[in-house]
Amino acid sequence: MLARNDNLFKKKIYKLKTLDDNIQNIVREAVEAREHAYSPYSGFKVGAAVLCADGKIYTGCNIENNSFGVGICAERCAYSKAISEGRKNFKAVVVVAYQEKYFTMPCGACRQFMSEFGNVNLYVTKPGCEEVFVSTLEEMLPFQFQTSNHSFD
Ligand SMILES: [Zn+2]
């Protein structure tokens, strides 16, 4: 198990009710999306929601597969839905899962996937939503893989 820097971590924990109404709203949407998780193999449900620059919200859940490597995480599911409907500018992403002792951070693959579309505020919580880990994607993935600057035209 990886060690965590507890002091650094604790500085990033906020009560949900102290966060912006917009953020509280997408947190609730991510909690709801988690209920749709398809996770018969791990039993681990994850929900996500992404807030687009135009205010639209897309949700996602993890979708497992009998061929384990084929499954998709909740964050990439939400982003894919948004991108497939023409959105490429994002302001915030929420991830919700339940582990008693930990907040469930986006995996490395999702961090890279999301970083393709720029930095966003990141909120990680548990289904009860009392406390929220607040960070940014850039902070979670500095120096991401990148080959050149692309435009989205
Ligand atoms: Zn992931």
Tab-separated table of C-alpha atoms and ligand atoms in Angstrom:
chain	number	residue	atom	x	y	z
A	1	MET	CA	0.000	0.000	0.000
A	2	LEU	CA	1.257	3.429	-0.875
A	3	ALA	CA	1.899	5.892	1.916
A	4	ARG	CA	0.043	9.172	1.778
A	5	ASN	CA	1.194	12.558	2.951
A	6	ASP	CA	-1.501	13.051	5.577
A	7	ASN	CA	-0.836	16.704	6.372
A	8	LEU	CA	-0.841	17.785	2.744
A	9	PHE	CA	-3.947	15.697	2.218
A	10	LYS	CA	-5.911	17.118	5.143
A	11	LYS	CA	-5.431	20.690	3.892
A	12	LYS	CA	-7.424	19.759	0.823
A	13	ILE	CA	-10.498	18.436	2.626
A	14	TYR	CA	-13.561	20.706	2.754
A	15	LYS	CA	-17.103	20.291	4.014
A	16	LEU	CA	-19.443	19.946	1.038
A	17	LYS	CA	-21.745	22.699	2.289
A	18	THR	CA	-18.866	25.218	2.168
A	19	LEU	CA	-18.407	24.657	-1.570
A	20	ASP	CA	-20.097	26.557	-4.375
A	21	ASP	CA	-23.743	25.604	-5.129
A	22	ASN	CA	-22.709	24.554	-8.633
A	23	ILE	CA	-20.186	22.153	-7.199
A	24	GLN	CA	-22.628	20.763	-4.644
A	25	ASN	CA	-24.972	20.096	-7.522
A	26	ILE	CA	-22.488	18.138	-9.632
A	27	VAL	CA	-21.397	16.200	-6.563
A	28	ARG	CA	-24.997	15.048	-6.125
A	29	GLU	CA	-25.185	14.092	-9.795
A	30	ALA	CA	-22.022	12.008	-9.478
A	31	VAL	CA	-23.466	10.238	-6.432
A	32	GLU	CA	-26.572	9.389	-8.440
A	33	ALA	CA	-24.525	8.200	-11.425
A	34	ARG	CA	-22.606	5.861	-9.132
A	35	GLU	CA	-25.823	3.901	-8.649
A	36	HIS	CA	-25.644	2.931	-12.333
A	37	ALA	CA	-22.166	1.442	-12.043
A	38	TYR	CA	-21.785	-1.944	-13.713
A	39	SER	CA	-19.272	-3.642	-11.448
A	40	PRO	CA	-20.240	-7.306	-11.014
A	41	TYR	CA	-16.583	-8.386	-10.795
A	42	SER	CA	-15.135	-5.976	-8.249
A	43	GLY	CA	-18.330	-4.793	-6.579
A	44	PHE	CA	-16.651	-1.374	-6.524
A	45	LYS	CA	-18.985	1.371	-7.713
A	46	VAL	CA	-17.704	4.701	-8.959
A	47	GLY	CA	-19.654	7.728	-10.137
A	48	ALA	CA	-18.375	10.827	-11.886
A	49	ALA	CA	-19.735	14.079	-13.207
A	50	VAL	CA	-18.093	16.674	-15.387
A	51	LEU	CA	-19.145	20.309	-15.561
A	52	CYS	CA	-18.649	21.801	-19.010
A	53	ALA	CA	-17.712	25.418	-19.668
A	54	ASP	CA	-21.239	26.035	-21.019
A	55	GLY	CA	-22.813	24.754	-17.798
A	56	LYS	CA	-23.906	21.372	-19.122
A	57	ILE	CA	-23.240	18.406	-16.843
A	58	TYR	CA	-22.424	14.874	-17.965
A	59	THR	CA	-22.273	11.938	-15.609
A	60	GLY	CA	-20.519	8.604	-15.819
A	61	CYS	CA	-20.063	5.371	-13.938
A	62	ASN	CA	-17.524	2.585	-14.105
A	63	ILE	CA	-18.437	-0.178	-16.528
A	64	GLU	CA	-16.599	-3.450	-16.013
A	65	ASN	CA	-16.268	-6.293	-18.475
A	66	ASN	CA	-15.692	-10.023	-18.244
A	67	SER	CA	-12.481	-9.277	-20.145
A	68	PHE	CA	-11.175	-7.161	-17.269
A	69	GLY	CA	-8.901	-4.800	-19.199
A	70	VAL	CA	-11.777	-3.689	-21.395
A	71	GLY	CA	-13.698	-1.922	-18.638
A	72	ILE	CA	-13.889	1.849	-18.382
A	73	CYS	CA	-13.679	4.180	-15.405
A	74	ALA	CA	-16.453	6.587	-14.441
A	75	GLU	CA	-14.414	9.697	-15.296
A	76	ARG	CA	-13.620	8.543	-18.820
A	77	CYS	CA	-17.251	7.525	-19.257
A	78	ALA	CA	-18.442	11.036	-18.313
A	79	TYR	CA	-15.832	12.743	-20.478
A	80	SER	CA	-16.641	10.486	-23.422
A	81	LYS	CA	-20.323	11.320	-23.205
A	82	ALA	CA	-19.542	15.039	-23.125
A	83	ILE	CA	-17.006	14.920	-25.934
A	84	SER	CA	-19.303	12.826	-28.116
A	85	GLU	CA	-21.882	15.595	-27.803
A	86	GLY	CA	-19.466	18.300	-28.832
A	87	ARG	CA	-18.087	19.516	-25.510
A	88	LYS	CA	-14.351	19.864	-25.079
A	89	ASN	CA	-14.058	22.618	-22.493
A	90	PHE	CA	-14.449	21.527	-18.912
A	91	LYS	CA	-14.440	23.360	-15.613
A	92	ALA	CA	-14.741	20.678	-12.960
A	93	VAL	CA	-14.890	16.955	-12.448
A	94	VAL	CA	-16.251	15.006	-9.484
A	95	VAL	CA	-15.396	11.433	-8.544
A	96	VAL	CA	-17.410	9.484	-5.967
A	97	ALA	CA	-16.705	6.042	-4.549
A	98	TYR	CA	-16.808	4.379	-1.190
A	99	GLN	CA	-13.739	3.214	0.686
A	100	GLU	CA	-13.864	3.562	4.412
A	101	LYS	CA	-10.317	4.843	4.836
A	102	TYR	CA	-9.599	6.564	1.540
A	103	PHE	CA	-10.933	8.968	-0.987
A	104	THR	CA	-10.893	7.273	-4.376
A	105	MET	CA	-8.663	9.335	-6.614
A	106	PRO	CA	-8.804	9.201	-10.410
A	107	CYS	CA	-6.489	6.477	-11.702
A	108	GLY	CA	-3.435	7.359	-13.754
A	109	ALA	CA	-5.116	6.492	-17.047
A	110	CYS	CA	-8.026	8.832	-16.305
A	111	ARG	CA	-5.699	11.636	-15.246
A	112	GLN	CA	-3.923	11.375	-18.582
A	113	PHE	CA	-7.197	11.051	-20.513
A	114	MET	CA	-8.709	14.125	-18.871
A	115	SER	CA	-5.510	16.171	-19.162
A	116	GLU	CA	-5.902	16.023	-22.947
A	117	PHE	CA	-8.717	18.559	-22.501
A	118	GLY	CA	-6.961	20.906	-20.119
A	119	ASN	CA	-6.882	21.570	-16.441
A	120	VAL	CA	-10.052	21.308	-14.329
A	121	ASN	CA	-10.945	21.605	-10.696
A	122	LEU	CA	-11.180	18.170	-9.153
A	123	TYR	CA	-13.519	17.102	-6.353
A	124	VAL	CA	-13.355	13.646	-4.808
A	125	THR	CA	-15.861	12.451	-2.252
A	126	LYS	CA	-17.707	9.487	-0.803
A	127	PRO	CA	-21.427	8.748	-1.219
A	128	GLY	CA	-22.266	10.494	2.073
A	129	CYS	CA	-20.669	13.656	0.616
A	130	GLU	CA	-19.835	15.239	3.959
A	131	GLU	CA	-16.223	15.889	3.111
A	132	VAL	CA	-14.714	16.609	-0.259
A	133	PHE	CA	-11.099	16.445	-1.381
A	134	VAL	CA	-10.487	19.529	-3.508
A	135	SER	CA	-7.631	19.781	-5.972
A	136	THR	CA	-6.939	20.311	-9.649
A	137	LEU	CA	-6.113	17.874	-12.389
A	138	GLU	CA	-2.862	19.704	-13.011
A	139	GLU	CA	-1.868	19.173	-9.410
A	140	MET	CA	-2.768	15.485	-9.664
A	141	LEU	CA	-0.844	15.005	-12.926
A	142	PRO	CA	2.003	17.418	-13.444
A	143	PHE	CA	4.112	16.855	-16.538
A	144	GLN	CA	1.616	14.647	-18.340
A	145	PHE	CA	2.517	12.743	-21.486
A	146	GLN	CA	2.385	15.111	-24.415
A	147	THR	CA	3.879	14.971	-27.893
A	148	SER	CA	2.910	18.356	-29.316
A	149	ASN	CA	0.295	21.062	-29.047
A	150	HIS	CA	-2.906	20.127	-30.766
A	151	SER	CA	-5.841	22.339	-31.522
A	152	PHE	CA	-9.369	21.012	-31.222
A	153	ASP	CA	-10.622	22.467	-34.501
B	1	ZN	ZN	-9.663	5.674	-14.133
